PDB file of C-alpha atoms in Angstrom:
ATOM      1  CA  MET A   1      11.203  31.442  30.286  1.00  0.00           C
ATOM      2  CA  ILE A   2       7.520  31.857  32.550  1.00  0.00           C
ATOM      3  CA  ASP A   3       8.486  29.006  34.619  1.00  0.00           C
ATOM      4  CA  ASN A   4      10.027  31.371  36.669  1.00  0.00           C
ATOM      5  CA  LYS A   5       7.731  33.562  36.836  1.00  0.00           C
ATOM      6  CA  GLU A   6       5.347  35.275  39.084  1.00  0.00           C
ATOM      7  CA  ILE A   7       1.402  35.195  36.942  1.00  0.00           C
ATOM      8  CA  VAL A   8      -0.099  38.817  37.123  1.00  0.00           C
ATOM      9  CA  LEU A   9      -3.184  39.691  35.940  1.00  0.00           C
ATOM     10  CA  ILE A  10      -4.609  43.017  36.219  1.00  0.00           C
ATOM     11  CA  THR A  11      -7.348  44.378  34.764  1.00  0.00           C
ATOM     12  CA  GLY A  12      -8.179  47.661  33.974  1.00  0.00           C
ATOM     13  CA  ALA A  13      -4.516  47.953  33.384  1.00  0.00           C
ATOM     14  CA  ASN A  14      -2.955  50.311  30.379  1.00  0.00           C
ATOM     15  CA  THR A  15      -3.509  53.528  32.459  1.00  0.00           C
ATOM     16  CA  GLY A  16      -4.468  54.844  35.836  1.00  0.00           C
ATOM     17  CA  ILE A  17      -3.435  52.788  38.792  1.00  0.00           C
ATOM     18  CA  GLY A  18      -3.127  49.996  36.652  1.00  0.00           C
ATOM     19  CA  PHE A  19      -1.162  50.942  34.776  1.00  0.00           C
ATOM     20  CA  GLU A  20       1.328  51.866  37.212  1.00  0.00           C
ATOM     21  CA  THR A  21       0.203  48.965  39.160  1.00  0.00           C
ATOM     22  CA  VAL A  22       1.946  47.236  35.965  1.00  0.00           C
ATOM     23  CA  LYS A  23       4.896  50.132  35.767  1.00  0.00           C
ATOM     24  CA  ALA A  24       5.663  48.594  39.524  1.00  0.00           C
ATOM     25  CA  LEU A  25       6.526  45.313  39.397  1.00  0.00           C
ATOM     26  CA  PHE A  26       7.633  45.921  35.735  1.00  0.00           C
ATOM     27  CA  ALA A  27      10.934  48.234  36.533  1.00  0.00           C
ATOM     28  CA  SER A  28      10.862  45.073  39.966  1.00  0.00           C
ATOM     29  CA  SER A  29      13.989  42.820  40.469  1.00  0.00           C
ATOM     30  CA  LYS A  30      11.580  39.913  40.380  1.00  0.00           C
ATOM     31  CA  PRO A  31      10.442  38.635  37.584  1.00  0.00           C
ATOM     32  CA  TYR A  32       6.932  38.537  37.265  1.00  0.00           C
ATOM     33  CA  HIS A  33       4.954  37.878  33.390  1.00  0.00           C
ATOM     34  CA  ILE A  34       2.337  40.649  33.713  1.00  0.00           C
ATOM     35  CA  ILE A  35      -0.711  39.977  31.662  1.00  0.00           C
ATOM     36  CA  LEU A  36      -1.642  43.465  30.781  1.00  0.00           C
ATOM     37  CA  GLY A  37      -5.417  43.408  30.831  1.00  0.00           C
ATOM     38  CA  SER A  38      -6.871  46.317  28.586  1.00  0.00           C
ATOM     39  CA  ARG A  39     -10.895  46.885  27.733  1.00  0.00           C
ATOM     40  CA  ASP A  40      -8.541  48.697  24.010  1.00  0.00           C
ATOM     41  CA  PRO A  41      -5.738  45.708  22.422  1.00  0.00           C
ATOM     42  CA  ALA A  42      -4.327  48.484  20.948  1.00  0.00           C
ATOM     43  CA  LYS A  43      -4.046  50.629  24.373  1.00  0.00           C
ATOM     44  CA  GLY A  44      -2.812  47.843  26.222  1.00  0.00           C
ATOM     45  CA  GLU A  45       0.006  47.129  23.001  1.00  0.00           C
ATOM     46  CA  LYS A  46       1.126  51.700  23.420  1.00  0.00           C
ATOM     47  CA  ALA A  47       1.184  50.394  26.810  1.00  0.00           C
ATOM     48  CA  VAL A  48       3.419  47.705  26.906  1.00  0.00           C
ATOM     49  CA  ALA A  49       5.938  49.909  24.411  1.00  0.00           C
ATOM     50  CA  GLU A  50       6.098  52.666  27.342  1.00  0.00           C
ATOM     51  CA  LEU A  51       6.780  50.645  29.150  1.00  0.00           C
ATOM     52  CA  GLU A  52       9.274  48.711  27.720  1.00  0.00           C
ATOM     53  CA  CYS A  53      11.154  51.950  26.725  1.00  0.00           C
ATOM     54  CA  GLU A  54      11.628  52.851  30.009  1.00  0.00           C
ATOM     55  CA  CYS A  55      12.738  49.844  31.445  1.00  0.00           C
ATOM     56  CA  PRO A  56      14.319  48.219  28.714  1.00  0.00           C
ATOM     57  CA  SER A  57      16.595  46.061  31.364  1.00  0.00           C
ATOM     58  CA  SER A  58      13.405  44.165  33.073  1.00  0.00           C
ATOM     59  CA  LYS A  59      13.285  41.485  34.319  1.00  0.00           C
ATOM     60  CA  SER A  60       9.575  41.066  33.727  1.00  0.00           C
ATOM     61  CA  SER A  61       7.868  40.076  31.104  1.00  0.00           C
ATOM     62  CA  LEU A  62       4.413  41.346  29.387  1.00  0.00           C
ATOM     63  CA  ASP A  63       1.232  39.786  27.805  1.00  0.00           C
ATOM     64  CA  VAL A  64      -1.753  42.542  26.380  1.00  0.00           C
ATOM     65  CA  VAL A  65      -5.261  40.396  26.430  1.00  0.00           C
ATOM     66  CA  GLN A  66      -8.847  42.077  26.281  1.00  0.00           C
ATOM     67  CA  ILE A  67     -10.789  42.313  28.477  1.00  0.00           C
ATOM     68  CA  ASP A  68     -14.187  44.451  29.385  1.00  0.00           C
ATOM     69  CA  ILE A  69     -15.040  42.821  32.531  1.00  0.00           C
ATOM     70  CA  THR A  70     -19.102  43.826  32.381  1.00  0.00           C
ATOM     71  CA  ASP A  71     -19.351  41.662  29.055  1.00  0.00           C
ATOM     72  CA  ASP A  72     -19.159  38.084  30.788  1.00  0.00           C
ATOM     73  CA  GLU A  73     -18.189  36.167  27.761  1.00  0.00           C
ATOM     74  CA  ALA A  74     -14.890  38.065  27.530  1.00  0.00           C
ATOM     75  CA  ILE A  75     -13.924  37.089  31.135  1.00  0.00           C
ATOM     76  CA  GLU A  76     -14.558  33.723  30.072  1.00  0.00           C
ATOM     77  CA  ARG A  77     -12.602  33.650  27.125  1.00  0.00           C
ATOM     78  CA  LEU A  78      -9.648  35.235  28.857  1.00  0.00           C
ATOM     79  CA  PHE A  79      -9.803  32.025  31.785  1.00  0.00           C
ATOM     80  CA  GLU A  80      -9.727  30.000  28.676  1.00  0.00           C
ATOM     81  CA  HIS A  81      -6.431  31.383  27.060  1.00  0.00           C
ATOM     82  CA  VAL A  82      -4.853  32.075  30.249  1.00  0.00           C
ATOM     83  CA  LYS A  83      -5.939  28.210  32.177  1.00  0.00           C
ATOM     84  CA  GLU A  84      -4.955  27.069  28.466  1.00  0.00           C
ATOM     85  CA  LYS A  85      -1.822  29.768  28.179  1.00  0.00           C
ATOM     86  CA  PHE A  86      -0.311  28.778  32.167  1.00  0.00           C
ATOM     87  CA  GLY A  87      -2.354  26.744  34.343  1.00  0.00           C
ATOM     88  CA  ARG A  88      -2.388  28.758  37.210  1.00  0.00           C
ATOM     89  CA  VAL A  89      -2.767  33.314  38.007  1.00  0.00           C
ATOM     90  CA  ASP A  90       0.024  34.064  41.441  1.00  0.00           C
ATOM     91  CA  ILE A  91      -1.606  37.063  41.602  1.00  0.00           C
ATOM     92  CA  LEU A  92      -5.310  39.484  40.394  1.00  0.00           C
ATOM     93  CA  VAL A  93      -5.309  42.552  40.052  1.00  0.00           C
ATOM     94  CA  ASN A  94      -8.730  43.935  39.623  1.00  0.00           C
ATOM     95  CA  ASN A  95      -8.282  47.394  39.256  1.00  0.00           C
ATOM     96  CA  ALA A  96     -11.303  47.422  36.561  1.00  0.00           C
ATOM     97  CA  GLY A  97     -13.760  50.165  37.421  1.00  0.00           C
ATOM     98  CA  ALA A  98     -14.470  53.294  36.924  1.00  0.00           C
ATOM     99  CA  ASN A  99     -16.861  56.996  38.283  1.00  0.00           C
ATOM    100  CA  PHE A 100     -20.210  58.194  36.354  1.00  0.00           C
ATOM    101  CA  ASP A 101     -21.460  61.070  39.435  1.00  0.00           C
ATOM    102  CA  ALA A 102     -18.999  63.271  37.468  1.00  0.00           C
ATOM    103  CA  PHE A 103     -21.417  63.328  34.902  1.00  0.00           C
ATOM    104  CA  ASN A 104     -24.507  63.130  36.903  1.00  0.00           C
ATOM    105  CA  ASP A 105     -26.746  63.927  39.647  1.00  0.00           C
ATOM    106  CA  ALA A 106     -27.297  61.492  41.504  1.00  0.00           C
ATOM    107  CA  SER A 107     -29.987  63.014  43.174  1.00  0.00           C
ATOM    108  CA  ASP A 108     -31.897  63.856  40.523  1.00  0.00           C
ATOM    109  CA  PRO A 109     -34.728  60.428  40.095  1.00  0.00           C
ATOM    110  CA  LYS A 110     -34.480  60.079  36.133  1.00  0.00           C
ATOM    111  CA  LYS A 111     -30.834  59.085  36.490  1.00  0.00           C
ATOM    112  CA  ALA A 112     -30.065  58.332  39.878  1.00  0.00           C
ATOM    113  CA  ARG A 113     -31.062  54.469  38.813  1.00  0.00           C
ATOM    114  CA  GLU A 114     -29.233  54.434  36.331  1.00  0.00           C
ATOM    115  CA  LEU A 115     -26.466  56.203  37.453  1.00  0.00           C
ATOM    116  CA  PHE A 116     -26.167  53.633  40.959  1.00  0.00           C
ATOM    117  CA  ASN A 117     -26.288  50.660  38.790  1.00  0.00           C
ATOM    118  CA  LYS A 118     -23.916  51.562  35.780  1.00  0.00           C
ATOM    119  CA  SER A 119     -22.026  52.595  39.320  1.00  0.00           C
ATOM    120  CA  TYR A 120     -22.965  48.719  40.490  1.00  0.00           C
ATOM    121  CA  ASP A 121     -22.346  46.722  37.716  1.00  0.00           C
ATOM    122  CA  VAL A 122     -18.800  48.071  36.855  1.00  0.00           C
ATOM    123  CA  ASN A 123     -17.108  48.240  40.099  1.00  0.00           C
ATOM    124  CA  VAL A 124     -19.327  45.226  42.202  1.00  0.00           C
ATOM    125  CA  SER A 125     -20.873  43.015  40.089  1.00  0.00           C
ATOM    126  CA  SER A 126     -18.768  42.823  37.485  1.00  0.00           C
ATOM    127  CA  THR A 127     -15.739  42.008  39.939  1.00  0.00           C
ATOM    128  CA  GLN A 128     -17.257  40.145  41.440  1.00  0.00           C
ATOM    129  CA  VAL A 129     -18.094  37.664  38.468  1.00  0.00           C
ATOM    130  CA  MET A 130     -14.152  38.679  37.307  1.00  0.00           C
ATOM    131  CA  THR A 131     -12.783  36.566  40.846  1.00  0.00           C
ATOM    132  CA  SER A 132     -14.984  33.625  40.786  1.00  0.00           C
ATOM    133  CA  ALA A 133     -14.277  33.512  37.238  1.00  0.00           C
ATOM    134  CA  PHE A 134     -10.676  33.306  37.918  1.00  0.00           C
ATOM    135  CA  ALA A 135     -10.933  32.099  41.924  1.00  0.00           C
ATOM    136  CA  PRO A 136      -9.603  28.378  40.121  1.00  0.00           C
ATOM    137  CA  LEU A 137      -6.498  29.944  38.757  1.00  0.00           C
ATOM    138  CA  LEU A 138      -5.561  31.058  41.284  1.00  0.00           C
ATOM    139  CA  ILE A 139      -6.105  27.935  44.283  1.00  0.00           C
ATOM    140  CA  ALA A 140      -4.069  26.164  41.973  1.00  0.00           C
ATOM    141  CA  SER A 141      -0.470  28.871  42.516  1.00  0.00           C
ATOM    142  CA  LYS A 142       1.753  27.370  44.967  1.00  0.00           C
ATOM    143  CA  SER A 143       1.381  30.820  47.110  1.00  0.00           C
ATOM    144  CA  PRO A 144      -1.921  33.080  45.610  1.00  0.00           C
ATOM    145  CA  ARG A 145      -2.157  36.696  45.933  1.00  0.00           C
ATOM    146  CA  LEU A 146      -5.910  39.041  45.451  1.00  0.00           C
ATOM    147  CA  LEU A 147      -6.070  42.257  45.646  1.00  0.00           C
ATOM    148  CA  PHE A 148      -8.794  44.706  45.382  1.00  0.00           C
ATOM    149  CA  LEU A 149      -8.376  48.277  44.104  1.00  0.00           C
ATOM    150  CA  THR A 150     -11.021  50.763  46.383  1.00  0.00           C
ATOM    151  CA  SER A 151     -11.572  53.790  47.350  1.00  0.00           C
ATOM    152  CA  GLY A 152     -10.479  56.176  50.222  1.00  0.00           C
ATOM    153  CA  LEU A 153     -13.335  57.991  49.912  1.00  0.00           C
ATOM    154  CA  ALA A 154     -15.424  54.635  50.244  1.00  0.00           C
ATOM    155  CA  THR A 155     -15.031  54.627  53.945  1.00  0.00           C
ATOM    156  CA  LEU A 156     -18.181  56.049  56.032  1.00  0.00           C
ATOM    157  CA  GLU A 157     -16.316  57.870  58.399  1.00  0.00           C
ATOM    158  CA  GLY A 158     -13.502  60.134  56.330  1.00  0.00           C
ATOM    159  CA  ALA A 159     -16.714  60.774  54.245  1.00  0.00           C
ATOM    160  CA  HIS A 160     -18.565  62.156  57.261  1.00  0.00           C
ATOM    161  CA  LYS A 161     -15.203  63.907  58.628  1.00  0.00           C
ATOM    162  CA  SER A 162     -13.799  65.435  55.772  1.00  0.00           C
ATOM    163  CA  TYR A 163     -15.300  63.959  52.282  1.00  0.00           C
ATOM    164  CA  LEU A 164     -18.910  65.306  51.766  1.00  0.00           C
ATOM    165  CA  THR A 165     -17.980  69.171  54.014  1.00  0.00           C
ATOM    166  CA  LYS A 166     -15.151  69.594  51.436  1.00  0.00           C
ATOM    167  CA  LEU A 167     -17.618  68.567  48.426  1.00  0.00           C
ATOM    168  CA  ALA A 168     -20.852  69.798  49.867  1.00  0.00           C
ATOM    169  CA  GLY A 169     -20.224  72.926  51.916  1.00  0.00           C
ATOM    170  CA  ASP A 170     -22.912  74.520  52.808  1.00  0.00           C
ATOM    171  CA  VAL A 171     -26.111  73.005  51.021  1.00  0.00           C
ATOM    172  CA  PRO A 172     -28.756  75.186  50.549  1.00  0.00           C
ATOM    173  CA  ARG A 173     -32.460  74.583  51.319  1.00  0.00           C
ATOM    174  CA  GLY A 174     -34.316  73.074  48.990  1.00  0.00           C
ATOM    175  CA  TRP A 175     -35.737  70.398  45.983  1.00  0.00           C
ATOM    176  CA  PRO A 176     -33.716  69.880  43.797  1.00  0.00           C
ATOM    177  CA  LYS A 177     -29.816  70.453  45.164  1.00  0.00           C
ATOM    178  CA  GLU A 178     -28.604  71.549  41.693  1.00  0.00           C
ATOM    179  CA  GLY A 179     -24.803  71.586  40.762  1.00  0.00           C
ATOM    180  CA  ILE A 180     -24.232  70.095  44.246  1.00  0.00           C
ATOM    181  CA  ARG A 181     -21.597  66.048  43.430  1.00  0.00           C
ATOM    182  CA  THR A 182     -20.937  64.230  46.495  1.00  0.00           C
ATOM    183  CA  ALA A 183     -19.901  61.458  44.236  1.00  0.00           C
ATOM    184  CA  VAL A 184     -22.670  59.041  45.600  1.00  0.00           C
ATOM    185  CA  ALA A 185     -22.437  55.768  43.551  1.00  0.00           C
ATOM    186  CA  TYR A 186     -19.101  55.415  42.828  1.00  0.00           C
ATOM    187  CA  ARG A 187     -18.194  55.102  47.260  1.00  0.00           C
ATOM    188  CA  SER A 188     -21.474  53.355  48.139  1.00  0.00           C
ATOM    189  CA  SER A 189     -20.139  50.613  44.654  1.00  0.00           C
ATOM    190  CA  LYS A 190     -16.471  51.013  46.921  1.00  0.00           C
ATOM    191  CA  THR A 191     -18.249  50.888  49.790  1.00  0.00           C
ATOM    192  CA  ALA A 192     -19.894  47.283  48.756  1.00  0.00           C
ATOM    193  CA  LEU A 193     -16.228  46.350  46.689  1.00  0.00           C
ATOM    194  CA  ASN A 194     -14.995  46.662  50.659  1.00  0.00           C
ATOM    195  CA  MET A 195     -17.608  43.918  51.931  1.00  0.00           C
ATOM    196  CA  MET A 196     -17.041  41.679  49.193  1.00  0.00           C
ATOM    197  CA  MET A 197     -13.195  41.976  49.610  1.00  0.00           C
ATOM    198  CA  LEU A 198     -13.485  40.448  53.270  1.00  0.00           C
ATOM    199  CA  SER A 199     -16.323  38.287  51.671  1.00  0.00           C
ATOM    200  CA  TRP A 200     -13.262  36.294  50.040  1.00  0.00           C
ATOM    201  CA  HIS A 201     -10.434  36.403  52.217  1.00  0.00           C
ATOM    202  CA  HIS A 202     -13.229  34.859  54.398  1.00  0.00           C
ATOM    203  CA  LEU A 203     -13.833  32.415  51.072  1.00  0.00           C
ATOM    204  CA  LEU A 204     -10.166  31.347  49.946  1.00  0.00           C
ATOM    205  CA  LYS A 205      -7.860  32.570  53.648  1.00  0.00           C
ATOM    206  CA  GLY A 206      -8.074  28.244  53.546  1.00  0.00           C
ATOM    207  CA  ASP A 207      -6.057  27.955  49.987  1.00  0.00           C
ATOM    208  CA  GLY A 208      -2.835  29.728  50.599  1.00  0.00           C
TER     209      GLY A 208
END
């Protein structure tokens, strides 16, 4: 029975923190219907098989859906699917994100624009679009909850006191700073996500 279960939609849920979130909910004594969002449905099904093997007596149920949050049409299709099947989302977990810094040097002007654009597109713009699209289904819930997966690397104080120092060490004079990786595009996008999260709190605090 779905009626007695909270409907949880998690993006980027077939791996990493998203998968661990699904695992924790699936192992919980509280019943959930977990919509596991994955860009690759086959990987989503593999994740479900693993979870069902680990927790065969779970009170919760799982449903795999294809979702690439950078694809507006995919978001619209998923919205219509969830609306028709459930009519609401009780918990939306915006987990999908990406870090492109490991493969690029943001100090290179030829790469910096693409690096920042890709980081903000996935981690900020697409998350905003996803949340805006599903806001009507959240509001339809009696007890809606909206979660964003950000990063400890996104705090200005933390970056100043520890992260940048540990990562960069003693940076030599001159330009370019070859071999120095500061994850600046990823960190900046996650800091922007923090601001977006506060904005959503303000917008929806009267809705539950």
